[in-house]
Amino acid sequence: MFSPDQENHPSKAPVKYGELIVLGYNGSLPNGDRGRRKSRFALFKRPKANGVKPSTVHIACTPQAAKAISNKDQHSISYTLSRAQTVVVEYTHDSNTDMFQIGRSTESPIDFVVTDTVPGSQSNSDTQSVQSTISRFACRIICERSPPFTARIYAAGFDSSKNIFLGEKAAKWKTSDGQMDGLTTNGVLVMHPRNGFTEDSKPGIWREISVCGNVFSLRETRSAQQRGKMVEIETNQLQDGSLIDLCGATLLWRTAEGLSHTPTVKHLEALRQEINAARPQCPVGFNTLAFPSMERKDVVDEKQPWVYLNCGHVHGYHNWGNKEERDGKDRGCPMCRSVGPYVPLWLGCEAGFYVDAGPPTHAFSPCGHVCSEKTTAYWSQIPLPHGTHTFHAACPFCAHQLAGEQGYIRLIFQGPLD
């Protein structure tokens, strides 16, 4: 991604357009980030522009003619209207934009390989048995190479032959100005939050983005033939905090500007050390509790804080009130006797999900991921697409569906007695 010039002159930092972060991962993929498959992907200005824009439209092509056009060494989108008729739109090089492609395919045109997110999965093997609903060439993002570096999203990506094919069954239509447009099978949904991605953010409305970047209301179900209504007052321009759903994984778009106001991993580590320095104690065993280091974010530590999700009282792990039930099943809190799940607490390590730099005082329920109050309040009100036509709020760090009245709780720590 870096040109030789940039490597030789580190001061010439490449322009960053933004980052895509996959919801459901706490800083990295379960088995580690590898190559184009990782939990977050930074989009940098390319040494040489690779964007494309529509040019010639070939109408009423026979399948043979369509194939001949598609075989040219340039990008094209084919819309199959019937067995006898195909419309092919040729795309030409655009020196003003950079193109980035996202999808399940590991072929070279895909810059960021995304696979289905399984809530709470601890290893990639957990996700392998699932029949994927993410398209191999799911979507493309086109970024302007000059300020303000606007990023726009479009459904579908070009394959290794530089083609996008919309078959007979795909929803497609002729637009009022004579152009063609269409939707992909499971669709690309986008939600822009109101008031940006800040502590004042409110969820926006989920929309579907077409192959040409137009905005539509949602179809009745994810892959219905009938498209929604066009929403002319909205655009496919991404903003800080926009969510992109690929039917199996949801991505958060953070602009470079937005990320500059986000807490860093160093800041989160300082907050962790601050909590531990206050030496919170287990009110039953009086032993000191400590959040494990960020590298050990998947292994339960003996000093790990645990919480009763109904009341928020934080303890160390103990068998009090267990009555031989398993972890996570309902147990009585020794402090207030309220009965509910008892789970270990984990720090949220993916800084890009935080809407502010506040202290980690609240936890998502039922997973126990800890972050700032404003961050839990924000994500608890965001309806994320689930399956083909349902939505629910989920923890951004593990993708577990939120439970309880609010979906999160305030943590009540007991300080040292001395």
CSV table of C-alpha atoms in Angstrom, one decimal:
chain,number,residue,atom,x,y,z
A,1,MET,CA,0.0,0.0,0.0
A,2,PHE,CA,3.0,2.3,0.5
A,3,SER,CA,5.0,3.7,-2.4
A,4,PRO,CA,8.8,3.3,-2.4
A,5,ASP,CA,9.0,7.1,-1.9
A,6,GLN,CA,6.9,7.0,1.3
A,7,GLU,CA,9.1,4.2,2.7
A,8,ASN,CA,12.2,6.2,2.1
A,9,HIS,CA,10.8,9.4,3.6
A,10,PRO,CA,8.8,8.4,6.6
A,11,SER,CA,7.9,12.1,7.3
A,12,LYS,CA,5.7,12.0,4.1
A,13,ALA,CA,3.0,10.0,5.9
A,14,PRO,CA,0.4,8.7,3.5
A,15,VAL,CA,-3.0,10.3,3.6
A,16,LYS,CA,-5.4,8.1,5.5
A,17,TYR,CA,-9.0,8.2,4.3
A,18,GLY,CA,-10.4,6.2,7.2
A,19,GLU,CA,-10.7,2.8,8.7
A,20,LEU,CA,-13.3,-0.1,8.6
A,21,ILE,CA,-13.7,-2.0,11.8
A,22,VAL,CA,-15.7,-5.3,12.0
A,23,LEU,CA,-18.2,-5.4,14.8
A,24,GLY,CA,-17.9,-8.4,17.1
A,25,TYR,CA,-14.1,-8.4,17.6
A,26,ASN,CA,-12.2,-7.0,20.5
A,27,GLY,CA,-9.1,-5.6,18.8
A,28,SER,CA,-8.2,-8.6,16.6
A,29,LEU,CA,-9.6,-11.7,15.0
A,30,PRO,CA,-9.8,-14.7,17.4
A,31,ASN,CA,-6.8,-16.5,15.8
A,32,GLY,CA,-4.9,-13.2,15.1
A,33,ASP,CA,-5.0,-10.8,12.1
A,34,ARG,CA,-3.4,-12.2,8.9
A,35,GLY,CA,-2.8,-10.3,5.7
A,36,ARG,CA,-6.1,-9.0,4.1
A,37,ARG,CA,-8.1,-10.8,6.8
A,38,LYS,CA,-8.2,-8.8,10.0
A,39,SER,CA,-10.6,-7.0,12.3
A,40,ARG,CA,-9.8,-3.5,11.1
A,41,PHE,CA,-8.6,-2.2,7.7
A,42,ALA,CA,-7.1,1.2,7.1
A,43,LEU,CA,-7.7,2.9,3.7
A,44,PHE,CA,-4.7,4.9,2.6
A,45,LYS,CA,-4.3,7.1,-0.5
A,46,ARG,CA,-2.8,4.9,-3.2
A,47,PRO,CA,0.5,5.7,-4.9
A,48,LYS,CA,-1.5,5.7,-8.2
A,49,ALA,CA,-5.3,6.3,-8.6
A,50,ASN,CA,-7.3,3.1,-9.4
A,51,GLY,CA,-10.8,4.5,-9.3
A,52,VAL,CA,-13.3,3.9,-12.1
A,53,LYS,CA,-16.4,5.8,-13.4
A,54,PRO,CA,-19.2,4.8,-15.8
A,55,SER,CA,-18.6,5.5,-19.5
A,56,THR,CA,-20.2,3.8,-22.5
A,57,VAL,CA,-23.6,2.0,-22.2
A,58,HIS,CA,-24.2,-0.9,-24.6
A,59,ILE,CA,-28.0,-1.6,-24.8
A,60,ALA,CA,-29.7,-4.6,-26.2
A,61,CYS,CA,-26.6,-6.8,-26.4
A,62,THR,CA,-26.9,-10.4,-27.3
A,63,PRO,CA,-25.2,-12.7,-24.7
A,64,GLN,CA,-22.2,-13.1,-27.1
A,65,ALA,CA,-21.8,-9.3,-27.6
A,66,ALA,CA,-22.0,-8.8,-23.9
A,67,LYS,CA,-19.3,-11.4,-23.3
A,68,ALA,CA,-17.1,-9.7,-25.9
A,69,ILE,CA,-17.4,-6.3,-24.1
A,70,SER,CA,-16.9,-7.9,-20.7
A,71,ASN,CA,-13.7,-9.6,-21.9
A,72,LYS,CA,-12.1,-6.3,-22.7
A,73,ASP,CA,-9.3,-5.3,-20.3
A,74,GLN,CA,-11.5,-2.7,-18.5
A,75,HIS,CA,-14.2,-2.7,-15.8
A,76,SER,CA,-17.8,-3.3,-16.7
A,77,ILE,CA,-21.2,-4.1,-15.1
A,78,SER,CA,-23.6,-6.5,-17.0
A,79,TYR,CA,-27.3,-6.4,-16.3
A,80,THR,CA,-29.0,-9.5,-17.7
A,81,LEU,CA,-32.6,-8.5,-18.6
A,82,SER,CA,-33.5,-11.8,-20.3
A,83,ARG,CA,-31.8,-14.7,-22.0
A,84,ALA,CA,-31.6,-12.6,-25.2
A,85,GLN,CA,-30.9,-9.2,-23.8
A,86,THR,CA,-28.1,-7.8,-21.6
A,87,VAL,CA,-27.1,-4.2,-20.9
A,88,VAL,CA,-23.4,-3.7,-20.4
A,89,VAL,CA,-22.0,-0.5,-18.9
A,90,GLU,CA,-18.3,0.0,-19.4
A,91,TYR,CA,-16.3,1.8,-16.7
A,92,THR,CA,-13.3,3.9,-17.5
A,93,HIS,CA,-10.3,4.9,-15.3
A,94,ASP,CA,-10.8,7.8,-13.0
A,95,SER,CA,-7.6,9.6,-12.0
A,96,ASN,CA,-9.4,11.5,-9.2
A,97,THR,CA,-10.4,8.5,-7.0
A,98,ASP,CA,-9.2,5.4,-5.3
A,99,MET,CA,-11.2,2.2,-5.1
A,100,PHE,CA,-11.2,-0.3,-2.3
A,101,GLN,CA,-13.2,-3.6,-2.5
A,102,ILE,CA,-14.6,-5.7,0.4
A,103,GLY,CA,-16.0,-9.2,0.3
A,104,ARG,CA,-15.7,-12.9,1.3
A,105,SER,CA,-13.5,-13.8,-1.7
A,106,THR,CA,-9.7,-14.1,-1.2
A,107,GLU,CA,-9.1,-13.3,-4.9
A,108,SER,CA,-6.7,-10.4,-5.6
A,109,PRO,CA,-9.3,-7.7,-6.4
A,110,ILE,CA,-10.6,-7.8,-2.8
A,111,ASP,CA,-8.6,-5.5,-0.5
A,112,PHE,CA,-10.4,-6.5,2.8
A,113,VAL,CA,-11.5,-10.1,3.2
A,114,VAL,CA,-14.5,-10.3,5.6
A,115,THR,CA,-16.1,-13.5,6.9
A,116,ASP,CA,-19.3,-14.1,8.9
A,117,THR,CA,-19.2,-12.9,12.5
A,118,VAL,CA,-20.4,-15.6,14.9
A,119,PRO,CA,-21.3,-13.9,18.3
A,120,GLY,CA,-18.7,-14.6,21.0
A,121,SER,CA,-16.6,-17.0,18.8
A,122,GLN,CA,-13.2,-17.6,20.3
A,123,SER,CA,-11.6,-19.2,17.2
A,124,ASN,CA,-11.9,-19.1,13.4
A,125,SER,CA,-13.0,-22.8,13.5
A,126,ASP,CA,-16.2,-21.7,15.2
A,127,THR,CA,-17.1,-19.8,12.1
A,128,GLN,CA,-16.2,-22.3,9.4
A,129,SER,CA,-19.3,-24.5,9.6
A,130,VAL,CA,-21.7,-21.6,8.9
A,131,GLN,CA,-23.0,-21.3,5.4
A,132,SER,CA,-21.9,-17.8,4.5
A,133,THR,CA,-24.4,-15.1,3.4
A,134,ILE,CA,-21.7,-12.5,2.7
A,135,SER,CA,-21.2,-12.0,-1.0
A,136,ARG,CA,-17.8,-12.9,-2.5
A,137,PHE,CA,-17.5,-9.4,-4.0
A,138,ALA,CA,-19.8,-7.5,-1.6
A,139,CYS,CA,-19.2,-3.8,-2.0
A,140,ARG,CA,-16.7,-1.1,-3.1
A,141,ILE,CA,-15.7,2.2,-1.5
A,142,ILE,CA,-14.6,5.0,-3.7
A,143,CYS,CA,-12.5,7.8,-2.1
A,144,GLU,CA,-11.8,11.2,-3.6
A,145,ARG,CA,-8.0,11.7,-3.8
A,146,SER,CA,-8.2,15.4,-2.9
A,147,PRO,CA,-9.6,17.1,0.2
A,148,PRO,CA,-12.0,16.6,1.9
A,149,PHE,CA,-11.3,12.9,0.8
A,150,THR,CA,-15.0,12.1,0.5
A,151,ALA,CA,-15.7,8.3,0.7
A,152,ARG,CA,-18.8,6.8,-1.1
A,153,ILE,CA,-20.1,3.2,-0.9
A,154,TYR,CA,-21.6,1.1,-3.7
A,155,ALA,CA,-23.1,-2.4,-3.7
A,156,ALA,CA,-21.1,-5.2,-5.4
A,157,GLY,CA,-17.4,-5.4,-6.3
A,158,PHE,CA,-15.6,-6.1,-9.5
A,159,ASP,CA,-14.3,-9.7,-9.8
A,160,SER,CA,-10.9,-10.9,-11.2
A,161,SER,CA,-12.2,-10.3,-14.8
A,162,LYS,CA,-13.0,-6.7,-13.7
A,163,ASN,CA,-16.8,-7.5,-14.1
A,164,ILE,CA,-19.9,-7.3,-12.0
A,165,PHE,CA,-22.7,-9.5,-13.3
A,166,LEU,CA,-26.3,-9.0,-12.2
A,167,GLY,CA,-28.1,-12.2,-13.3
A,168,GLU,CA,-31.8,-12.5,-14.4
A,169,LYS,CA,-32.9,-13.0,-10.8
A,170,ALA,CA,-31.2,-9.9,-9.3
A,171,ALA,CA,-33.4,-6.8,-8.8
A,172,LYS,CA,-32.5,-4.3,-11.6
A,173,TRP,CA,-34.2,-1.5,-13.4
A,174,LYS,CA,-33.7,1.4,-15.9
A,175,THR,CA,-33.4,4.8,-14.2
A,176,SER,CA,-35.2,8.0,-15.3
A,177,ASP,CA,-32.1,9.2,-17.2
A,178,GLY,CA,-31.8,5.9,-19.1
A,179,GLN,CA,-29.0,4.4,-17.0
A,180,MET,CA,-29.2,0.9,-15.4
A,181,ASP,CA,-29.1,0.2,-11.7
A,182,GLY,CA,-29.6,-2.9,-9.5
A,183,LEU,CA,-29.3,-4.5,-6.0
A,184,THR,CA,-27.2,-7.5,-5.0
A,185,THR,CA,-28.8,-10.7,-3.7
A,186,ASN,CA,-28.6,-10.0,0.0
A,187,GLY,CA,-28.0,-6.3,-0.3
A,188,VAL,CA,-25.6,-3.8,1.3
A,189,LEU,CA,-27.3,-1.8,4.1
A,190,VAL,CA,-25.9,1.4,5.5
A,191,MET,CA,-26.9,3.5,8.6
A,192,HIS,CA,-25.5,7.0,9.1
A,193,PRO,CA,-25.8,8.1,12.8
A,194,ARG,CA,-27.3,11.5,13.5
A,195,ASN,CA,-24.9,14.0,15.1
A,196,GLY,CA,-21.9,12.0,13.8
A,197,PHE,CA,-20.1,9.5,16.0
A,198,THR,CA,-20.0,11.3,19.3
A,199,GLU,CA,-21.5,11.1,22.8
A,200,ASP,CA,-24.5,12.9,21.4
A,201,SER,CA,-25.0,10.4,18.5
A,202,LYS,CA,-28.4,9.0,17.9
A,203,PRO,CA,-29.1,6.1,15.5
A,204,GLY,CA,-30.2,6.9,11.9
A,205,ILE,CA,-32.4,4.9,9.6
A,206,TRP,CA,-31.0,1.8,7.9
A,207,ARG,CA,-31.0,2.1,4.1
A,208,GLU,CA,-30.0,-0.1,1.1
A,209,ILE,CA,-27.3,1.0,-1.3
A,210,SER,CA,-27.6,0.1,-5.0
A,211,VAL,CA,-24.8,-0.9,-7.4
A,212,CYS,CA,-24.7,2.7,-8.7
A,213,GLY,CA,-24.7,4.1,-5.2
A,214,ASN,CA,-28.3,5.2,-5.0
A,215,VAL,CA,-30.2,5.1,-1.6
A,216,PHE,CA,-33.4,3.0,-1.1
A,217,SER,CA,-35.6,2.1,1.8
A,218,LEU,CA,-35.2,-1.5,2.9
A,219,ARG,CA,-36.8,-4.4,1.0
A,220,GLU,CA,-39.5,-6.4,2.8
A,221,THR,CA,-36.9,-9.1,3.4
A,222,ARG,CA,-33.2,-9.1,2.8
A,223,SER,CA,-33.3,-10.8,-0.7
A,224,ALA,CA,-36.8,-9.9,-1.9
A,225,GLN,CA,-37.1,-9.2,-5.6
A,226,GLN,CA,-38.9,-5.8,-5.1
A,227,ARG,CA,-36.7,-2.9,-4.3
A,228,GLY,CA,-37.6,-0.3,-1.7
A,229,LYS,CA,-38.5,3.3,-2.4
A,230,MET,CA,-35.7,5.6,-3.6
A,231,VAL,CA,-34.6,8.1,-0.9
A,232,GLU,CA,-33.5,11.1,-3.0
A,233,ILE,CA,-32.5,13.4,-0.1
A,234,GLU,CA,-29.9,10.9,1.2
A,235,THR,CA,-26.6,9.9,-0.3
A,236,ASN,CA,-24.1,7.0,-0.3
A,237,GLN,CA,-21.4,9.3,1.2
A,238,LEU,CA,-19.9,7.7,4.3
A,239,GLN,CA,-19.6,9.8,7.5
A,240,ASP,CA,-17.8,9.1,10.8
A,241,GLY,CA,-19.7,6.3,12.5
A,242,SER,CA,-21.6,5.0,9.4
A,243,LEU,CA,-22.4,1.3,9.7
A,244,ILE,CA,-22.2,-1.0,6.7
A,245,ASP,CA,-24.0,-4.3,6.9
A,246,LEU,CA,-23.0,-7.1,4.4
A,247,CYS,CA,-25.5,-9.7,5.7
A,248,GLY,CA,-23.2,-11.7,8.0
A,249,ALA,CA,-20.8,-9.0,9.2
A,250,THR,CA,-21.3,-5.3,10.1
A,251,LEU,CA,-18.5,-2.8,9.6
A,252,LEU,CA,-18.1,0.5,11.3
A,253,TRP,CA,-16.5,3.4,9.2
A,254,ARG,CA,-14.3,5.8,11.1
A,255,THR,CA,-12.9,8.8,9.3
A,256,ALA,CA,-9.2,9.8,10.0
A,257,GLU,CA,-10.6,13.0,11.6
A,258,GLY,CA,-13.0,11.0,13.8
A,259,LEU,CA,-10.2,8.6,14.9
A,260,SER,CA,-8.0,11.5,16.0
A,261,HIS,CA,-10.6,12.2,18.7
A,262,THR,CA,-11.0,8.6,19.8
A,263,PRO,CA,-9.1,7.2,22.8
A,264,THR,CA,-6.0,5.3,21.9
A,265,VAL,CA,-5.0,1.8,23.0
A,266,LYS,CA,-2.5,3.6,25.3
A,267,HIS,CA,-5.3,5.6,26.9
A,268,LEU,CA,-7.4,2.5,27.4
A,269,GLU,CA,-4.3,0.8,29.0
A,270,ALA,CA,-3.9,3.8,31.3
A,271,LEU,CA,-7.6,3.5,32.4
A,272,ARG,CA,-7.0,-0.2,33.1
A,273,GLN,CA,-4.0,0.6,35.3
A,274,GLU,CA,-6.0,3.4,37.1
A,275,ILE,CA,-8.8,1.0,38.0
A,276,ASN,CA,-6.3,-1.7,39.2
A,277,ALA,CA,-4.4,1.0,41.2
A,278,ALA,CA,-7.5,1.7,43.2
A,279,ARG,CA,-7.3,-1.9,44.3
A,280,PRO,CA,-11.0,-2.9,44.1
A,281,GLN,CA,-11.8,-5.8,46.4
A,282,CYS,CA,-14.1,-8.7,46.4
A,283,PRO,CA,-16.6,-8.1,49.2
A,284,VAL,CA,-16.7,-11.8,50.0
A,285,GLY,CA,-13.1,-13.0,49.8
A,286,PHE,CA,-11.6,-9.5,50.4
A,287,ASN,CA,-9.0,-10.3,47.7
A,288,THR,CA,-7.8,-7.6,45.4
A,289,LEU,CA,-9.2,-7.7,41.9
A,290,ALA,CA,-7.4,-6.7,38.7
A,291,PHE,CA,-8.3,-6.5,35.0
A,292,PRO,CA,-5.8,-8.6,33.1
A,293,SER,CA,-3.6,-7.0,30.5
A,294,MET,CA,-5.0,-6.4,27.0
A,295,GLU,CA,-2.9,-9.2,25.5
A,296,ARG,CA,-4.7,-11.7,27.9
A,297,LYS,CA,-8.2,-10.6,26.9
A,298,ASP,CA,-9.6,-14.1,26.3
A,299,VAL,CA,-8.3,-16.0,29.3
A,300,VAL,CA,-10.0,-15.8,32.7
A,301,ASP,CA,-7.5,-14.7,35.3
A,302,GLU,CA,-7.7,-15.6,39.0
A,303,LYS,CA,-7.9,-11.9,39.9
A,304,GLN,CA,-10.5,-11.2,37.3
A,305,PRO,CA,-13.5,-9.1,38.4
A,306,TRP,CA,-16.9,-10.9,38.0
A,307,VAL,CA,-20.3,-9.1,38.1
A,308,TYR,CA,-23.8,-9.9,39.1
A,309,LEU,CA,-25.7,-8.6,36.0
A,310,ASN,CA,-28.9,-7.7,37.8
A,311,CYS,CA,-27.4,-5.4,40.4
A,312,GLY,CA,-23.8,-4.5,39.1
A,313,HIS,CA,-22.0,-5.6,42.3
A,314,VAL,CA,-18.4,-6.6,41.3
A,315,HIS,CA,-16.8,-9.6,43.0
A,316,GLY,CA,-13.9,-12.0,42.5
A,317,TYR,CA,-14.8,-15.5,41.4
A,318,HIS,CA,-16.3,-17.5,44.2
A,319,ASN,CA,-18.8,-20.3,44.8
A,320,TRP,CA,-21.0,-18.4,47.2
A,321,GLY,CA,-24.7,-19.0,46.4
A,322,ASN,CA,-23.8,-21.3,43.6
A,323,LYS,CA,-25.9,-24.3,44.6
A,324,GLU,CA,-23.9,-26.3,42.1
A,325,GLU,CA,-25.2,-24.4,39.1
A,326,ARG,CA,-22.8,-23.6,36.3
A,327,ASP,CA,-21.1,-20.3,35.6
A,328,GLY,CA,-23.4,-17.7,34.0
A,329,LYS,CA,-26.6,-19.3,35.4
A,330,ASP,CA,-28.6,-17.4,37.9
A,331,ARG,CA,-27.0,-16.8,41.3
A,332,GLY,CA,-27.7,-14.7,44.4
A,333,CYS,CA,-25.6,-11.6,45.0
A,334,PRO,CA,-24.0,-11.7,48.5
A,335,MET,CA,-24.4,-7.9,48.8
A,336,CYS,CA,-28.0,-7.4,47.9
A,337,ARG,CA,-29.4,-10.9,47.4
A,338,SER,CA,-30.7,-10.1,43.9
A,339,VAL,CA,-30.6,-13.2,41.7
A,340,GLY,CA,-29.2,-13.1,38.2
A,341,PRO,CA,-26.4,-14.2,35.9
A,342,TYR,CA,-22.8,-14.0,37.2
A,343,VAL,CA,-20.1,-13.4,34.5
A,344,PRO,CA,-16.5,-12.3,34.2
A,345,LEU,CA,-15.8,-8.7,33.1
A,346,TRP,CA,-13.6,-8.0,30.1
A,347,LEU,CA,-12.2,-4.6,29.0
A,348,GLY,CA,-13.3,-3.4,25.6
A,349,CYS,CA,-10.0,-3.1,23.8
A,350,GLU,CA,-11.1,-1.9,20.3
A,351,ALA,CA,-10.7,1.9,20.8
A,352,GLY,CA,-12.6,2.6,17.5
A,353,PHE,CA,-15.9,1.6,19.1
A,354,TYR,CA,-15.6,4.2,21.9
A,355,VAL,CA,-17.7,7.4,21.5
A,356,ASP,CA,-15.7,9.2,24.2
A,357,ALA,CA,-12.7,8.8,26.4
A,358,GLY,CA,-14.6,8.3,29.7
A,359,PRO,CA,-13.6,5.7,32.4
A,360,PRO,CA,-14.7,2.1,32.1
A,361,THR,CA,-17.6,2.2,34.5
A,362,HIS,CA,-20.3,0.2,32.7
A,363,ALA,CA,-20.6,-3.3,31.2
A,364,PHE,CA,-22.7,-4.7,28.4
A,365,SER,CA,-25.2,-7.5,29.5
A,366,PRO,CA,-25.0,-10.5,29.2
A,367,CYS,CA,-21.3,-10.6,27.9
A,368,GLY,CA,-19.6,-8.5,30.5
A,369,HIS,CA,-17.5,-6.2,28.1
A,370,VAL,CA,-16.6,-3.1,30.0
A,371,CYS,CA,-16.3,0.5,28.5
A,372,SER,CA,-17.4,4.0,29.2
A,373,GLU,CA,-21.0,4.9,30.1
A,374,LYS,CA,-21.6,6.9,26.9
A,375,THR,CA,-20.3,4.0,24.8
A,376,THR,CA,-22.6,1.4,26.3
A,377,ALA,CA,-25.5,3.9,26.1
A,378,TYR,CA,-24.8,4.5,22.4
A,379,TRP,CA,-24.4,0.9,21.2
A,380,SER,CA,-27.4,-0.3,23.3
A,381,GLN,CA,-29.7,1.8,21.1
A,382,ILE,CA,-28.3,0.8,17.7
A,383,PRO,CA,-30.5,-1.8,16.0
A,384,LEU,CA,-28.1,-4.1,14.0
A,385,PRO,CA,-29.4,-6.3,11.2
A,386,HIS,CA,-29.7,-9.9,12.2
A,387,GLY,CA,-30.6,-12.7,9.7
A,388,THR,CA,-32.9,-11.7,6.8
A,389,HIS,CA,-35.4,-9.3,8.4
A,390,THR,CA,-34.8,-8.8,12.1
A,391,PHE,CA,-32.7,-6.2,14.1
A,392,HIS,CA,-31.3,-6.2,17.6
A,393,ALA,CA,-28.8,-4.3,19.7
A,394,ALA,CA,-25.5,-6.1,20.3
A,395,CYS,CA,-22.2,-5.6,22.1
A,396,PRO,CA,-19.7,-4.2,19.5
A,397,PHE,CA,-16.8,-6.1,21.1
A,398,CYS,CA,-18.3,-9.6,20.7
A,399,ALA,CA,-21.6,-9.3,18.8
A,400,HIS,CA,-23.7,-10.9,21.5
A,401,GLN,CA,-27.3,-9.7,21.5
A,402,LEU,CA,-27.9,-7.4,24.5
A,403,ALA,CA,-30.2,-8.5,27.3
A,404,GLY,CA,-32.0,-6.8,30.2
A,405,GLU,CA,-33.9,-3.6,30.3
A,406,GLN,CA,-31.1,-1.3,29.0
A,407,GLY,CA,-28.6,-3.9,27.7
A,408,TYR,CA,-25.9,-2.6,30.0
A,409,ILE,CA,-25.3,-2.0,33.8
A,410,ARG,CA,-23.3,0.4,36.0
A,411,LEU,CA,-20.6,-1.4,37.8
A,412,ILE,CA,-20.4,-1.1,41.6
A,413,PHE,CA,-16.8,-1.7,42.9
A,414,GLN,CA,-15.9,-2.0,46.5
A,415,GLY,CA,-12.7,-0.2,47.5
A,416,PRO,CA,-10.0,-1.6,49.9
A,417,LEU,CA,-11.0,-1.6,53.5
A,418,ASP,CA,-7.6,-0.4,54.9
